[in-house]
Tab-separated table of C-alpha atoms in Angstrom:
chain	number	residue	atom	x	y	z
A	1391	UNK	CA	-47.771	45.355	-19.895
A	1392	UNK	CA	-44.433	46.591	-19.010
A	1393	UNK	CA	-41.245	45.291	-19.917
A	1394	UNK	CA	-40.215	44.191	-16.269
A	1395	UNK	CA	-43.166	42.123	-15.746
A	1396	UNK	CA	-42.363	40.518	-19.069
A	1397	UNK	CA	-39.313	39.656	-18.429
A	1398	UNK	CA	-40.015	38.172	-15.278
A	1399	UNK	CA	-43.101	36.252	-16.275
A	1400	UNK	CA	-40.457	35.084	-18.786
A	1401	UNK	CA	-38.124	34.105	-16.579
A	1402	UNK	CA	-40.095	32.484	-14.396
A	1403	UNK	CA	-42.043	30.248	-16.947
A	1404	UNK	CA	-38.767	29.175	-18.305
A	1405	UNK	CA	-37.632	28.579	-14.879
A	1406	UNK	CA	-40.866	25.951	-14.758
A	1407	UNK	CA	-40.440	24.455	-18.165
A	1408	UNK	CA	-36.729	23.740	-16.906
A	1409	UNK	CA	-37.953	21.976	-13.691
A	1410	UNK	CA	-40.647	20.125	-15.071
A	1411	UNK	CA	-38.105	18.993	-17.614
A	1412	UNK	CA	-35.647	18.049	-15.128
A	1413	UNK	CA	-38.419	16.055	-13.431
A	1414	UNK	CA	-39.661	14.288	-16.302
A	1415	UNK	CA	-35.841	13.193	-16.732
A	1416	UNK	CA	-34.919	12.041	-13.241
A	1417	UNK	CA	-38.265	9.777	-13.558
A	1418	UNK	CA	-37.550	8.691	-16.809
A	1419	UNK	CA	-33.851	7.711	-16.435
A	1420	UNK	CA	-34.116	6.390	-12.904
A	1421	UNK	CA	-32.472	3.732	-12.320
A	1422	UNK	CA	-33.088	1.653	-9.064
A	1423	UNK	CA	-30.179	0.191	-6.751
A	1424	UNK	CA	-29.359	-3.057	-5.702
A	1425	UNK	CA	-31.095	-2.826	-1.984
A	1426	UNK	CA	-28.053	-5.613	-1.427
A	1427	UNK	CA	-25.358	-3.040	-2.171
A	1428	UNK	CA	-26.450	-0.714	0.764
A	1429	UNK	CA	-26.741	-3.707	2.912
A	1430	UNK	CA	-23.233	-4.833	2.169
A	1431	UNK	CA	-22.136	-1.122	2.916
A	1432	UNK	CA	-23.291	-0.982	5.848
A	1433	UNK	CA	-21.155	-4.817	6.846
A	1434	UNK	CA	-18.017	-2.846	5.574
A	1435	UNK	CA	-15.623	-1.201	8.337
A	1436	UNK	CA	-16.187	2.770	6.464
A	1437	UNK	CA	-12.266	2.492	6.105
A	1438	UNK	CA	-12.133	3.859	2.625
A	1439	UNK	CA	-8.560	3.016	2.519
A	1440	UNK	CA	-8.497	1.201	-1.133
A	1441	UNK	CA	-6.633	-1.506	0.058
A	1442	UNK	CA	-9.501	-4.055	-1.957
A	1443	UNK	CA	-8.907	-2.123	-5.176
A	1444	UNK	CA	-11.705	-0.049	-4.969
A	1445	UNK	CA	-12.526	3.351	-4.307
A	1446	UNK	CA	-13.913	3.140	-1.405
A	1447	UNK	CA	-16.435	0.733	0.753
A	1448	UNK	CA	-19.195	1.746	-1.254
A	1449	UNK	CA	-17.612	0.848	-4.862
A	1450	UNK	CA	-16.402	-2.673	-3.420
A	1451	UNK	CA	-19.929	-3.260	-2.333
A	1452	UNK	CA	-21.144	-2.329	-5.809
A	1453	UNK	CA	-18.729	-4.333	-7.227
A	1454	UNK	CA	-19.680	-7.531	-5.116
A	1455	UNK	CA	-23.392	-6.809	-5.722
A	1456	UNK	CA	-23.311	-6.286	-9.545
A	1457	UNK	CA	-19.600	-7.580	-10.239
A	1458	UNK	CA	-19.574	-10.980	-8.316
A	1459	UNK	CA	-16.020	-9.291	-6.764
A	1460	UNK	CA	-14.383	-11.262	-4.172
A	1461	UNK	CA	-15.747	-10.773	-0.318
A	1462	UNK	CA	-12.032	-11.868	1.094
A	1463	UNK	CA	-10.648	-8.358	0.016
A	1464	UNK	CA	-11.231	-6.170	3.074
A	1465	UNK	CA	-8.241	-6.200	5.379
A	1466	UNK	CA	-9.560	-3.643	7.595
A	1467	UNK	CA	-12.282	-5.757	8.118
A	1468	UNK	CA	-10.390	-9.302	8.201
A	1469	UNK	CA	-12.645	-12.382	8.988
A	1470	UNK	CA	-15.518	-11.210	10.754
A	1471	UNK	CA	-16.454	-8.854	8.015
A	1472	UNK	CA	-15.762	-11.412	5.609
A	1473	UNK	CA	-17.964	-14.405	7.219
A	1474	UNK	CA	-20.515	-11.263	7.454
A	1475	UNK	CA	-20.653	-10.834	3.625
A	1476	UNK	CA	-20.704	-14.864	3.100
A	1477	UNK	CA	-23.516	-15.220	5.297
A	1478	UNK	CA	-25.275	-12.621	3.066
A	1479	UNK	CA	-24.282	-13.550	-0.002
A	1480	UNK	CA	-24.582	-17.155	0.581
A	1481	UNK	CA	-21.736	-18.068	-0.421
A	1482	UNK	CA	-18.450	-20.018	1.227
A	1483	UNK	CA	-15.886	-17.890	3.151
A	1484	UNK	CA	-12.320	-18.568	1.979
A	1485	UNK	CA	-10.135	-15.974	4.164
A	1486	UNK	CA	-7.218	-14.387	1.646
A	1487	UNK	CA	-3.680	-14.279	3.518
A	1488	UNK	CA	-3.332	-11.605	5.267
A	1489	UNK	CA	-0.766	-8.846	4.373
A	1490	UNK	CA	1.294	-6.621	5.614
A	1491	UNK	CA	3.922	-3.667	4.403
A	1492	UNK	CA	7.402	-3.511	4.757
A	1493	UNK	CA	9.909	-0.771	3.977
A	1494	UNK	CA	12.578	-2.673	2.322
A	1495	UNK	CA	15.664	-0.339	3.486
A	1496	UNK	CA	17.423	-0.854	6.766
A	1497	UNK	CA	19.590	2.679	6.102
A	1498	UNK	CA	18.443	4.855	9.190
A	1499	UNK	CA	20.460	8.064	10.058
A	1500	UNK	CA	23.103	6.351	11.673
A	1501	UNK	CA	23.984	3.746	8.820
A	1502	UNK	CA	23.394	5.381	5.834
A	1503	UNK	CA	24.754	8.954	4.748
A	1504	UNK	CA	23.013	11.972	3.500
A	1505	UNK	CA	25.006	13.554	0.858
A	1506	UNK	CA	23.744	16.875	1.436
A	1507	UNK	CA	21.462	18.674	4.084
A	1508	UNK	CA	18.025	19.578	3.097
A	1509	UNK	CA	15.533	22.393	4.123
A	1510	UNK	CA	12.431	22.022	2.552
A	1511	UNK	CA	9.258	20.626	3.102
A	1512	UNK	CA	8.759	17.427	5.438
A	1513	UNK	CA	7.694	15.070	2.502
A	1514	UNK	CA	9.286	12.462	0.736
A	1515	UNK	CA	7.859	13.342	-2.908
A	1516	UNK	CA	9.353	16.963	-2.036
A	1517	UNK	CA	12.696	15.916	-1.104
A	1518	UNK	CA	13.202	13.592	-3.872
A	1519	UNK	CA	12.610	16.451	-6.348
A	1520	UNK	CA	15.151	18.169	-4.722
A	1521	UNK	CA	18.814	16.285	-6.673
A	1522	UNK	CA	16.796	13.206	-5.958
A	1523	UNK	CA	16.991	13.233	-2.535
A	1524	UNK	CA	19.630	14.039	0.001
A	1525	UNK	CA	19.954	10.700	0.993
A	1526	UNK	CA	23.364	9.287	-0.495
A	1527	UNK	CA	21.818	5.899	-1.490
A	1528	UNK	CA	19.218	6.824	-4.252
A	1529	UNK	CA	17.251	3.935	-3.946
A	1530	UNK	CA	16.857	3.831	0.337
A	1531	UNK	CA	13.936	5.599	2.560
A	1532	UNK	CA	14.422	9.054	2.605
A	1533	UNK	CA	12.210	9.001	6.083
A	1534	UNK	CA	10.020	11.741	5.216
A	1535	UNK	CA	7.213	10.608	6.449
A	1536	UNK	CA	4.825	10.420	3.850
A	1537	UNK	CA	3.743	6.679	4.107
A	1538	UNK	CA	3.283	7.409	7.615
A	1539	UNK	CA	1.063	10.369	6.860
A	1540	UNK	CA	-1.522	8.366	5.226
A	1541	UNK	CA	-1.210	5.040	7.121
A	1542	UNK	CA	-5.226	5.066	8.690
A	1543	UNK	CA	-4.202	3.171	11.929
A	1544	UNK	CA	-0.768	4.900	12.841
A	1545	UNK	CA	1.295	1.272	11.796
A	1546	UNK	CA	4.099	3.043	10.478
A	1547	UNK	CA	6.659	5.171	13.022
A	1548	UNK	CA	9.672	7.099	11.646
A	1549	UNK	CA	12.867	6.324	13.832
A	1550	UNK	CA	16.436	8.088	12.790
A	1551	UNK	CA	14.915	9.168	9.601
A	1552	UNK	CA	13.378	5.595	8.378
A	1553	UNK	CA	10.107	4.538	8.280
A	1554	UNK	CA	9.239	1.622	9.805
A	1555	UNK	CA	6.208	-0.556	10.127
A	1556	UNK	CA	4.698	-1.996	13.231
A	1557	UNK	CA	3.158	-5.574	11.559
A	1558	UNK	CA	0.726	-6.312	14.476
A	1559	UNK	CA	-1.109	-2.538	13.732
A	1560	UNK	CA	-0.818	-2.856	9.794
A	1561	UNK	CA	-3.784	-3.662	8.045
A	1562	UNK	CA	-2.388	-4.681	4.397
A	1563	UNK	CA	-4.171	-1.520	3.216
A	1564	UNK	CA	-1.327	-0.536	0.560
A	1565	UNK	CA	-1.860	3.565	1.132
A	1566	UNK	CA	1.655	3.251	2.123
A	1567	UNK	CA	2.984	1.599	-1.121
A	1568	UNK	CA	1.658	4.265	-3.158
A	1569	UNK	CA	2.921	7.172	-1.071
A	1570	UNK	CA	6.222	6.054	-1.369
A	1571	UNK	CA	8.247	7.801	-4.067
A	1572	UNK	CA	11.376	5.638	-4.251
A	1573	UNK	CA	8.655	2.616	-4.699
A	1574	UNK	CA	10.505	0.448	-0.931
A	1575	UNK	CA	7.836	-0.378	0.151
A	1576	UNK	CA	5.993	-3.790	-0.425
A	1577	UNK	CA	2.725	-5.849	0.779
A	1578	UNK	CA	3.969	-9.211	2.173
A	1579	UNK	CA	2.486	-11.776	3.736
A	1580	UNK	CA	2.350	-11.684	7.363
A	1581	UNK	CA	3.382	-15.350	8.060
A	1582	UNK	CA	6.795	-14.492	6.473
A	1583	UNK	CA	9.697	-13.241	8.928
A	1584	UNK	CA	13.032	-13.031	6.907
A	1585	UNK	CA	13.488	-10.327	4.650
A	1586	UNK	CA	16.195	-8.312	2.616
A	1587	UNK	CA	16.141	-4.498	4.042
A	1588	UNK	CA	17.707	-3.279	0.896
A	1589	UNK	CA	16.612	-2.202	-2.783
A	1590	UNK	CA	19.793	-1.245	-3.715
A	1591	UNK	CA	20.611	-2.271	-6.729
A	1592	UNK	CA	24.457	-0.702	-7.518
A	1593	UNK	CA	27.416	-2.849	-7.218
A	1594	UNK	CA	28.937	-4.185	-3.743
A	1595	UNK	CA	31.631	-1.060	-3.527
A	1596	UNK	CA	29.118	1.474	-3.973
A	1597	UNK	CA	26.814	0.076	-1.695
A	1598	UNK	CA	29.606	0.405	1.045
A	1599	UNK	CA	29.958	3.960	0.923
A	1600	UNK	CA	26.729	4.813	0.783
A	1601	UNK	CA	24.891	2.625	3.679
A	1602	UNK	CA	26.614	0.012	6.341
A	1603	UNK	CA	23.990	-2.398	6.102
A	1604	UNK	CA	23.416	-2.908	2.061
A	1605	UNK	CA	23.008	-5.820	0.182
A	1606	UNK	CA	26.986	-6.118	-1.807
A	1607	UNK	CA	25.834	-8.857	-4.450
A	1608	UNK	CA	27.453	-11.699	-2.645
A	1609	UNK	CA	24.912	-14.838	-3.331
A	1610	UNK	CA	25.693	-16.278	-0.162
A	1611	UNK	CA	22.149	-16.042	0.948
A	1612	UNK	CA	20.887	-17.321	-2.656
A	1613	UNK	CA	23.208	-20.684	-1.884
A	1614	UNK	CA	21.763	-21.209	1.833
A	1615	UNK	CA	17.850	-20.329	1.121
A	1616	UNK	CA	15.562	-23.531	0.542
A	1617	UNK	CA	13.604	-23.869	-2.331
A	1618	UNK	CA	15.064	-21.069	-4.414
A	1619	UNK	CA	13.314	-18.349	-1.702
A	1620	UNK	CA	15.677	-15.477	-2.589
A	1621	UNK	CA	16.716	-14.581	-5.705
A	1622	UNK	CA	19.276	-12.109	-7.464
A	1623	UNK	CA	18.066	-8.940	-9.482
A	1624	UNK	CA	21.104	-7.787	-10.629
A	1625	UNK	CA	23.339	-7.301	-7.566
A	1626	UNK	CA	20.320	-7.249	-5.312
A	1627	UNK	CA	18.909	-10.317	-2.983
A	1628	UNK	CA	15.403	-10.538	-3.219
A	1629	UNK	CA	12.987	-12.216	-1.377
A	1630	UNK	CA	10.458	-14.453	-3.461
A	1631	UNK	CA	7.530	-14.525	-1.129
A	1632	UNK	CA	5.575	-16.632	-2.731
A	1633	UNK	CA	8.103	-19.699	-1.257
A	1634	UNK	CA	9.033	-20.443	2.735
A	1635	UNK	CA	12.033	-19.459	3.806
A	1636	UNK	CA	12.851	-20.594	7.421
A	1637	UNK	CA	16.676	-21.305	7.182
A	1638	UNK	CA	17.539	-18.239	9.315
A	1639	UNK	CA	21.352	-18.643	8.920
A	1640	UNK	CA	21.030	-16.330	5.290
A	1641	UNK	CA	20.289	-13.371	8.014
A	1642	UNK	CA	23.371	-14.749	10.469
A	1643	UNK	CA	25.871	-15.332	7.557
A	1644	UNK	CA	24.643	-12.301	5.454
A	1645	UNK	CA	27.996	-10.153	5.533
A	1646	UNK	CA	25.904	-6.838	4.541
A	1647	UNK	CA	24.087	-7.077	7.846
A	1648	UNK	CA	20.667	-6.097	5.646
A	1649	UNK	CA	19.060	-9.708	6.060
A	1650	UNK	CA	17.293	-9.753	8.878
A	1651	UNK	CA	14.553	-11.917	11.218
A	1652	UNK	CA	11.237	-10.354	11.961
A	1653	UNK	CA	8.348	-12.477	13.519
């Protein structure tokens, strides 16, 4: 017999003997899925956006299958998708509050400085590697465009160099809040309407020269907000969420200008 045909029969009957093997495996350590998870798959929007805390619309359905995970946590979906799920599941539908993102900076191009001019690529993450931005205030937007890059429905529009989110478009999917490499931008929820447009958290002179409409440390707002609704960190306002705040004379009386109303 010669030595080709030997080493092909050999070969080849290996070749078998690794099939079969592989066969015998996939039989033996088969394991069969939930038919309920493909089900609840197929109630999801396909978003993949995260925004539930999963990896996608196929791991949250896993994990409300074999984890007993909440069926409130699709925003792209909001409360048809959710009485969808109850319905299947059988269980009560309790709608979570729905969120939305805000950039907490008011600085655009024509209230806040750049300290120097910069050439490089059109991403935020880029430009802050660059001196840590050319934007004088080291804490504001540097308007990039990054969040807006991986917003899924368009929510977020850059104007004079800051981002800014449209709250009727937002979805509360947080792909914006991780894309943001000076860490601005927040999930709210959507039922509140006055916020602080600063993160600055220097002292009240520096603040001045580096934006016209930063938070300076003065506590007014603290003294005229019900219910202890904004707070200071440091020399920086900040809006506790968690509590109403409806006394809209903190934006009228704030002498930093960054307090505003949004409905």
């Amino acid at each position: 017999m010669s030595p080709i045909l030997i080493t092909t029969l050999a070969i080849g009957g290996l070749g078998a003997i690794c099939a079969i093997s592989l066969a015998l495996a996939a039989k033996f350590f088969f394991v069969k899925e939930d038919p309920r998870i493909e089900q609840v798959v197929n109630i999801l929007p396909g978003a993949n956006c995260g925004g539930c805390g999963y990896a996608g619309c196929a791991d949250y359905a896993k994990a409300i299958i074999t984890e007993n995970a909440a069926i409130n946590l699709c925003a792209p979906g909001g409360c048809e998708v959710m009485e969808n799920l109850a319905r299947m599941m059988g269980v009560e539908a309790v709608a979570a509050e729905k969120k939305v993102a805000i950039v907490l900076c008011g600085g655009d191009s024509t209230k806040a400085p750049r300290k120097f001019k910069y050439n490089g690529v059109a991403d935020c993450n880029s430009a802050a590697a660059v001196n840590g931005g050319d934007k004088l205030c080291k804490y504001g937007c540097l308007g990039y465009g990054s969040c807006a890059r991986v917003c899924p429905v368009g929510a977020i529009e850059i104007k004079n160099n800051l981002a800014v989110v449209h709250p009727e478009l937002c979805i509360g999917c947080g792909a914006c809040v991780k894309a943001c490499p000076r860490g601005i931008i927040k999930l709210i929820p959507a039922s509140r309407s006055i916020h602080v447009l600063c993160s600055s958290k220097d002292r009240g002179p520096d603040v001045k020269k580096a934006c016209q409409v930063g938070c300076i440390g003065c506590t007014l707002c603290t003294k005229l907000a019900e219910n202890e609704a904004i707070k200071m960190d440091g020399f920086l306002a900040v809006v506790d969420y968690s509590k109403e705040l409806k006394n809209e004379k903190v934006a009228e009386k704030c002498p930093g200008k960054c307090i505003i109303k949004r409905g």
